Short mmCIF file of C-alpha atoms in Angstrom, two decimals:
data_model
loop_
_atom_site.label_atom_id
_atom_site.label_comp_id
_atom_site.label_asym_id
_atom_site.label_seq_id
_atom_site.Cartn_x
_atom_site.Cartn_y
_atom_site.Cartn_z
CA LYS A 75 -0.09 -0.06 -0.04
CA ARG A 76 2.83 2.40 0.98
CA MET A 77 4.77 1.62 -2.41
CA VAL A 78 1.41 2.54 -4.36
CA GLU A 79 0.83 5.59 -2.26
CA GLU A 80 4.53 6.79 -2.85
CA ASP A 81 4.12 6.12 -6.55
CA ALA A 82 6.67 3.45 -6.78
CA TYR A 83 7.73 1.78 -10.07
CA CYS A 84 4.98 -0.89 -10.79
CA PRO A 85 7.44 -3.71 -11.43
CA ASP A 86 8.97 -3.18 -7.86
CA ILE A 87 5.61 -3.42 -6.24
CA LEU A 88 4.86 -6.58 -8.35
CA ILE A 89 8.22 -8.16 -7.03
CA GLN A 90 7.33 -7.21 -3.41
CA VAL A 91 3.72 -8.70 -3.85
CA SER A 92 5.30 -11.85 -5.27
CA ALA A 93 7.74 -12.10 -2.27
CA ALA A 94 4.91 -11.65 0.26
CA ASN A 95 2.91 -14.38 -1.53
CA ALA A 96 5.91 -16.53 -1.36
CA ALA A 97 6.43 -16.08 2.32
CA LEU A 98 2.78 -16.86 3.03
CA ASN A 99 2.88 -19.94 0.98
CA SER A 100 5.76 -21.18 2.67
CA PHE A 101 4.19 -20.64 6.02
CA ASN A 102 1.05 -22.37 4.74
CA LYS A 103 3.31 -25.37 3.91
CA VAL A 104 4.60 -25.43 7.45
CA LEU A 105 1.27 -25.16 8.95
CA LEU A 106 -0.24 -27.54 6.99
CA SER A 107 2.24 -30.20 7.68
CA ASN A 108 2.24 -29.61 11.27
CA HIS A 109 -1.81 -30.03 11.18
CA ILE A 110 -1.36 -33.39 9.37
CA ARG A 111 1.27 -34.67 11.88
CA THR A 112 -0.69 -33.83 14.73
CA CYS A 113 -4.47 -32.98 14.57
CA VAL A 114 -5.12 -35.14 11.53
CA VAL A 115 -3.13 -38.30 12.71
CA HIS A 116 -4.61 -37.74 16.42
CA ASP A 117 -8.10 -37.74 14.78
CA ILE A 118 -7.55 -40.81 12.67
CA LYS A 119 -6.19 -42.75 15.39
CA ALA A 120 -9.30 -41.88 17.30
CA ASP A 121 -11.37 -43.09 14.43
CA LYS A 122 -12.61 -39.56 13.48
CA GLU A 123 -12.62 -40.19 9.76
CA GLU A 124 -14.52 -37.03 9.03
CA THR A 125 -11.10 -35.33 9.52
CA VAL A 126 -9.86 -36.71 6.20
CA ASP A 127 -13.02 -35.06 4.44
CA ASP A 128 -12.06 -31.89 6.43
CA LEU A 129 -8.58 -31.85 5.25
CA ILE A 130 -9.55 -32.77 1.75
CA SER A 131 -11.95 -29.71 1.65
CA THR A 132 -9.30 -27.46 3.13
CA LEU A 133 -6.74 -28.50 0.34
CA LYS A 134 -9.31 -27.94 -2.32
CA LYS A 135 -9.69 -24.33 -0.90
CA ILE A 136 -6.15 -23.69 -0.66
CA LEU A 137 -5.12 -25.25 -3.87
CA LYS A 138 -7.51 -23.46 -6.24
#
């Protein structure tokens, strides 16, 4: 927002947005991995099969 307000060069803004997106994607990968290793595994061991459906639904939303 600041870069736009300061009339920065458009390609520089696009590069910064791309870097921010990459950082968020990296964080999502770590969070998803942790979720699968903890919550999903725990629920599957507890015979909560609906957790797999929830995981699939979440993956569909984040991978569109």
